[in-house]
Backbone as numpy.savetxt, mean C-alpha at the origin, in Angstrom:
# Nx Ny Nz CAx CAy CAz Cx Cy Cz
2.53 12.37 -11.25 2.37 11.65 -12.51 0.92 11.23 -12.69
0.41 11.35 -13.89 -0.95 10.94 -14.16 -1.14 9.44 -13.93
-0.13 8.64 -14.29 -0.23 7.21 -14.07 -0.33 6.88 -12.59
0.40 7.61 -11.74 0.31 7.37 -10.30 -1.12 7.55 -9.82
-1.77 8.59 -10.27 -3.14 8.83 -9.85 -4.06 7.69 -10.30
-3.92 7.27 -11.53 -4.74 6.18 -12.07 -4.59 4.92 -11.23
-3.35 4.54 -10.94 -3.11 3.31 -10.19 -3.54 3.44 -8.73
-3.41 4.64 -8.15 -3.92 4.85 -6.79 -5.44 4.75 -6.76
-6.09 5.23 -7.80 -7.55 5.10 -7.87 -7.96 3.62 -7.94
-7.18 2.81 -8.66 -7.45 1.37 -8.70 -7.24 0.75 -7.32
-6.21 1.20 -6.61 -5.98 0.70 -5.24 -7.15 1.07 -4.34
-7.69 2.26 -4.52 -8.86 2.67 -3.73 -10.09 1.84 -4.08
-10.23 1.45 -5.34 -11.32 0.53 -5.72 -11.18 -0.77 -4.94
-9.97 -1.27 -4.86 -9.72 -2.50 -4.11 -10.02 -2.29 -2.62
-9.70 -1.11 -2.09 -9.99 -0.82 -0.68 -11.50 -0.85 -0.43
-12.25 -0.34 -1.38 -13.72 -0.38 -1.25 -14.23 -1.82 -1.27
-13.63 -2.67 -2.08 -14.01 -4.08 -2.13 -13.74 -4.73 -0.76
-12.59 -4.42 -0.19 -12.25 -4.97 1.13 -13.26 -4.52 2.17
-13.60 -3.24 2.13 -14.55 -2.69 3.10 -15.92 -3.35 2.97
-16.40 -3.47 1.75 -17.71 -4.11 1.52 -17.70 -5.56 1.96
-16.55 -6.21 1.88 -16.42 -7.60 2.28 -16.22 -7.79 3.78
-16.10 -6.69 4.51 -15.96 -6.79 5.95 -14.53 -6.77 6.46
-13.61 -6.34 5.62 -12.22 -6.29 6.05 -11.71 -4.85 6.03
-10.50 -4.66 6.47 -9.89 -3.33 6.56 -9.79 -2.74 5.15
-10.26 -1.51 4.95 -10.30 -0.93 3.60 -8.95 -0.45 3.09
-8.14 -1.42 2.71 -6.85 -1.10 2.10 -6.73 -1.94 0.84
-6.34 -1.29 -0.25 -6.17 -1.96 -1.52 -4.80 -1.67 -2.09
-4.37 -2.54 -3.02 -3.06 -2.37 -3.62 -3.07 -2.84 -5.07
-2.16 -2.28 -5.85 -1.97 -2.66 -7.25 -0.47 -2.74 -7.49
-0.04 -3.80 -8.13 1.37 -3.95 -8.48 1.51 -3.75 -9.98
2.43 -2.86 -10.37 2.59 -2.47 -11.77 4.02 -2.76 -12.23
4.12 -3.35 -13.40 5.42 -3.68 -13.97 6.10 -2.46 -14.57
7.33 -2.63 -15.02 8.11 -1.51 -15.55 7.52 -0.87 -16.81
6.70 -1.61 -17.53 6.08 -1.06 -18.74 4.68 -0.50 -18.49
4.30 -0.43 -17.22 2.98 0.10 -16.87 1.87 -0.93 -16.90
2.24 -2.21 -17.05 1.23 -3.26 -17.06 0.88 -3.66 -15.63
-0.41 -3.89 -15.38 -0.85 -4.30 -14.06 -0.53 -5.78 -13.89
0.28 -6.08 -12.89 0.65 -7.46 -12.62 -0.37 -8.12 -11.70
-0.88 -7.36 -10.74 -1.88 -7.89 -9.82 -2.59 -6.76 -9.09
-3.80 -7.09 -8.67 -4.62 -6.19 -7.85 -5.06 -6.99 -6.64
-5.13 -6.35 -5.50 -5.55 -7.08 -4.31 -6.02 -6.14 -3.22
-6.53 -6.75 -2.15 -7.01 -5.96 -1.03 -6.86 -6.72 0.26
-7.04 -6.01 1.34 -6.93 -6.59 2.66 -8.02 -7.63 2.86
-7.64 -8.79 3.39 -8.59 -9.87 3.65 -8.38 -10.44 5.06
-7.82 -9.63 5.95 -7.51 -10.09 7.30 -8.73 -10.71 7.97
-9.87 -10.01 7.91 -11.06 -10.51 8.60 -11.86 -11.49 7.75
-11.84 -11.35 6.46 -12.61 -12.28 5.63 -11.94 -13.64 5.53
-10.61 -13.68 5.60 -9.88 -14.95 5.51 -9.36 -15.42 6.87
-9.59 -14.60 7.90 -9.12 -14.93 9.25 -7.62 -15.19 9.24
-6.90 -14.28 8.59 -5.45 -14.41 8.44 -4.83 -13.03 8.67
-4.17 -12.83 9.82 -3.62 -11.51 10.11 -2.53 -11.05 9.15
-2.02 -11.94 8.31 -0.98 -11.53 7.36 -1.55 -11.19 5.98
-2.85 -11.32 5.78 -3.41 -11.12 4.44 -3.69 -9.63 4.19
-2.62 -8.87 4.14 -2.72 -7.44 3.84 -2.75 -7.24 2.33
-3.20 -6.09 1.89 -3.33 -5.80 0.46 -1.99 -5.94 -0.26
-0.95 -5.39 0.35 0.37 -5.44 -0.29 0.86 -6.88 -0.39
0.64 -7.67 0.65 1.02 -9.07 0.64 0.22 -9.82 -0.42
-1.06 -9.47 -0.56 -1.93 -10.10 -1.56 -1.35 -9.94 -2.96
-0.98 -8.71 -3.35 -0.46 -8.50 -4.71 0.92 -9.12 -4.89
1.73 -9.11 -3.83 3.05 -9.74 -3.92 2.91 -11.24 -4.11
2.01 -11.86 -3.36 1.79 -13.30 -3.50 1.30 -13.65 -4.90
0.39 -12.86 -5.41 -0.16 -13.13 -6.75 0.92 -13.03 -7.83
1.89 -12.16 -7.62 2.91 -11.90 -8.65 4.28 -12.46 -8.28
4.32 -13.35 -7.32 5.59 -13.86 -6.82 6.54 -14.36 -7.89
6.04 -15.16 -8.81 6.91 -15.72 -9.85 7.47 -14.60 -10.74
6.64 -13.64 -11.09 7.10 -12.54 -11.93 8.16 -11.71 -11.20
7.97 -11.48 -9.91 8.91 -10.65 -9.16 10.29 -11.28 -9.08
10.38 -12.56 -9.33 11.68 -13.23 -9.31 12.33 -13.28 -10.69
11.62 -12.82 -11.70 12.12 -12.79 -13.07 12.93 -11.51 -13.27
14.05 -11.61 -13.96 14.91 -10.43 -14.14 14.22 -9.28 -14.88
13.18 -9.59 -15.66 12.43 -8.53 -16.35 11.73 -7.61 -15.35
11.36 -8.15 -14.19 10.59 -7.39 -13.21 11.36 -7.07 -11.94
12.38 -7.83 -11.63 13.12 -7.65 -10.38 13.68 -6.24 -10.27
13.36 -5.57 -9.16 13.80 -4.19 -8.89 13.27 -3.18 -9.90
12.14 -3.47 -10.54 11.62 -2.56 -11.56 10.13 -2.28 -11.39
9.48 -2.84 -10.38 8.03 -2.70 -10.24 7.65 -1.62 -9.23
6.44 -1.11 -9.39 5.88 -0.13 -8.47 4.64 -0.71 -7.81
4.58 -0.57 -6.50 3.41 -1.00 -5.76 2.64 0.25 -5.33
1.35 0.26 -5.63 0.47 1.35 -5.23 -0.44 0.83 -4.13
-0.57 1.58 -3.07 -1.42 1.18 -1.95 -2.28 2.36 -1.52
-3.46 2.06 -1.02 -4.34 3.13 -0.55 -3.85 3.70 0.78
-3.02 2.94 1.52 -2.49 3.39 2.80 -1.01 2.99 2.89
-0.22 3.79 3.57 1.21 3.51 3.75 1.42 2.10 4.31
2.34 1.35 3.75 2.60 -0.01 4.22 3.02 -0.08 5.70
2.53 -1.11 6.37 2.86 -1.38 7.78 4.25 -2.00 7.87
4.73 -2.32 9.08 6.05 -2.94 9.20 6.18 -4.26 8.44
5.16 -5.12 8.52 5.23 -6.40 7.82 5.31 -6.19 6.30
4.45 -5.33 5.79 4.42 -5.10 4.34 5.69 -4.38 3.88
6.21 -3.49 4.69 7.47 -2.82 4.34 8.60 -3.84 4.21
8.62 -4.79 5.11 9.61 -5.86 5.02 9.42 -6.70 3.77
8.15 -6.98 3.45 7.86 -7.76 2.24 8.29 -7.01 0.98
8.20 -5.70 0.99 8.65 -4.90 -0.15 10.15 -5.09 -0.38
10.90 -5.11 0.71 12.34 -5.34 0.60 12.61 -6.72 0.03
11.97 -7.73 0.61 12.23 -9.11 0.20 11.77 -9.39 -1.22
10.81 -8.59 -1.71 10.28 -8.77 -3.06 11.01 -7.92 -4.10
11.96 -7.13 -3.65 12.70 -6.24 -4.55 11.79 -5.30 -5.32
10.82 -4.72 -4.60 9.95 -3.69 -5.20 10.77 -2.41 -5.31
10.74 -1.80 -6.47 11.56 -0.60 -6.72 10.95 0.67 -6.15
9.64 0.80 -6.24 8.98 2.06 -5.88 7.64 1.76 -5.22
7.26 2.60 -4.26 5.98 2.47 -3.58 5.31 3.84 -3.57
4.03 3.87 -3.91 3.24 5.10 -3.87 2.00 4.79 -3.06
1.68 5.63 -2.08 0.47 5.39 -1.31 -0.37 6.65 -1.24
-1.68 6.45 -1.13 -2.63 7.57 -1.11 -2.64 8.26 0.24
-2.52 7.50 1.33 -2.66 8.04 2.68 -1.50 7.60 3.56
-0.77 8.56 4.12 0.26 8.24 5.09 -0.41 7.86 6.41
0.17 6.93 7.12 -0.43 6.40 8.34 0.54 6.59 9.50
0.23 7.53 10.38 1.10 7.80 11.52 0.89 6.81 12.65
-0.04 5.88 12.51 -0.31 4.88 13.54 0.48 3.60 13.27
0.27 2.98 12.10 0.96 1.73 11.78 1.82 1.81 10.51
1.79 2.94 9.84 2.63 3.09 8.66 4.09 3.00 9.05
4.88 2.31 8.24 6.26 2.08 8.64 7.30 2.43 7.59
6.91 2.55 6.35 7.92 2.73 5.32 8.72 4.01 5.52
8.05 5.11 5.84 8.77 6.37 6.06 9.73 6.24 7.24
9.26 5.63 8.32 10.09 5.49 9.51 11.28 4.58 9.23
11.02 3.48 8.54 12.10 2.53 8.27 13.12 3.10 7.29
12.66 3.89 6.34 13.59 4.50 5.40 14.45 5.56 6.09
13.86 6.28 7.05 14.58 7.34 7.74 15.52 6.81 8.82
15.22 5.63 9.36 16.04 5.05 10.41 17.18 4.22 9.84
17.78 3.45 10.70 18.90 2.61 10.29 18.48 1.17 10.03
17.18 0.91 10.01 16.66 -0.44 9.79 16.92 -0.86 8.34
17.70 -1.86 8.13 17.96 -2.40 6.79 18.27 -1.27 5.80
19.04 -0.31 6.24 19.34 0.90 5.47 19.75 0.57 4.03
20.60 -0.40 3.85 21.10 -0.74 2.52 19.98 -1.24 1.62
18.92 -1.77 2.19 17.78 -2.25 1.40 16.78 -1.13 1.14
16.44 -0.36 2.19 15.45 0.70 2.02 15.94 1.81 1.09
17.24 2.00 1.02 17.76 3.02 0.12 17.45 2.70 -1.35
17.14 1.45 -1.65 16.84 1.05 -3.01 15.39 1.34 -3.41
14.54 1.64 -2.41 13.11 1.86 -2.69 12.81 3.35 -2.75
12.31 3.79 -3.86 11.84 5.16 -4.01 10.39 5.20 -3.54
9.97 6.24 -2.86 8.58 6.31 -2.40 7.97 7.67 -2.69
6.65 7.67 -2.89 5.90 8.90 -3.15 4.67 8.92 -2.25
4.81 9.43 -1.03 3.67 9.46 -0.12 2.68 10.56 -0.47
1.43 10.20 -0.46 0.32 11.13 -0.64 0.49 12.13 -1.78
0.66 11.66 -3.00 0.83 12.62 -4.09 -0.45 13.38 -4.45
-1.62 12.88 -4.00 -2.89 13.53 -4.32 -3.71 13.68 -3.05
-3.90 14.90 -2.64 -4.60 15.20 -1.39 -6.02 14.62 -1.39
-6.74 14.72 -2.50 -8.12 14.22 -2.53 -8.17 12.71 -2.37
-7.20 11.98 -2.91 -7.18 10.53 -2.74 -6.80 10.16 -1.31
-5.96 10.96 -0.68 -5.63 10.74 0.73 -6.89 10.89 1.57
-7.69 11.90 1.28 -8.92 12.12 2.03 -9.91 10.97 1.82
-10.00 10.45 0.60 -10.89 9.31 0.34 -10.44 8.08 1.12
-9.16 7.82 1.10 -8.63 6.67 1.82 -8.81 6.85 3.32
-8.58 8.05 3.80 -8.75 8.34 5.22 -10.20 8.14 5.65
-11.15 8.55 4.81 -12.57 8.37 5.12 -12.93 6.89 5.22
-12.39 6.07 4.31 -12.63 4.63 4.37 -12.08 4.03 5.66
-10.88 4.45 6.05 -10.27 3.93 7.28 -11.06 4.38 8.50
-11.50 5.62 8.51 -12.28 6.14 9.64 -13.59 5.37 9.76
-14.29 5.17 8.65 -15.55 4.44 8.66 -15.34 3.02 9.19
-14.27 2.38 8.75 -13.96 1.03 9.20 -13.82 0.99 10.73
-13.04 1.90 11.27 -12.82 1.91 12.71 -14.07 2.29 13.49
-14.81 3.27 13.01 -16.04 3.68 13.69 -17.04 2.52 13.71
-17.16 1.81 12.60 -18.08 0.67 12.55 -17.69 -0.45 13.50
-16.41 -0.53 13.82 -15.94 -1.54 14.77 -15.98 -1.04 16.20
-16.39 0.22 16.39 -16.44 0.79 17.73 -15.10 1.18 18.29
-14.16 1.41 17.39 -12.81 1.78 17.80 -12.60 3.25 17.44
-12.03 4.00 18.38 -11.75 5.41 18.04 -10.86 5.49 16.81
-11.07 6.49 16.04 -10.31 6.67 14.81 -8.84 6.85 15.15
-7.96 6.00 14.58 -6.53 6.08 14.92 -5.63 6.42 13.73
-6.09 6.21 12.51 -5.24 6.54 11.37 -5.25 8.05 11.20
-4.08 8.62 11.22 -3.99 10.05 11.02 -2.91 10.33 10.00
-3.30 10.94 8.95 -2.36 11.26 7.88 -1.62 12.54 8.20
-0.45 12.64 7.66 0.27 13.89 7.79 -0.16 14.86 6.71
-0.84 14.34 5.70 -1.28 15.17 4.55 -0.16 16.12 4.15
0.96 15.52 3.82 2.15 16.30 3.48 2.04 17.02 2.15
1.19 16.54 1.29 1.12 17.10 -0.05 -0.27 17.69 -0.26
-0.39 18.95 -0.37 -1.68 19.62 -0.48 -2.02 19.97 -1.91
-1.96 18.98 -2.80 -2.26 19.22 -4.20 -3.74 19.30 -4.40
């Protein structure tokens, strides 16, 4: 979808903001059922000294009241530059997010694919539609940001995408 690409590009803009600010380069955008942007956010783990301040959590917190309104409940899409981790995947369930699209699958800490395929909260994960890596070039951009982040910290590169979609 053209809209998916647009919103993933916005998530990547947020990832760049996080990176420039000294945090993990992951960004997210939460979009309502009519295509309106409800919130934009990015990872602030290192800038706020809060291990829970992930990009997905940032946008969920910003839009918490809306997500509890029947107009938005089970109707929103979250776009992230990287596949949600276990904590963020759980937050997606608790927030009743309908759909998740991410630019880069993460075989290191990404959890949504694993949790959807396993028996973990099966009745909840079955309600979330996901679109991993719909654009190969955006996956590569996100992967480059993650690699740069780790290299700058002196950590071997650990995020590895499956690059399932070679568009």
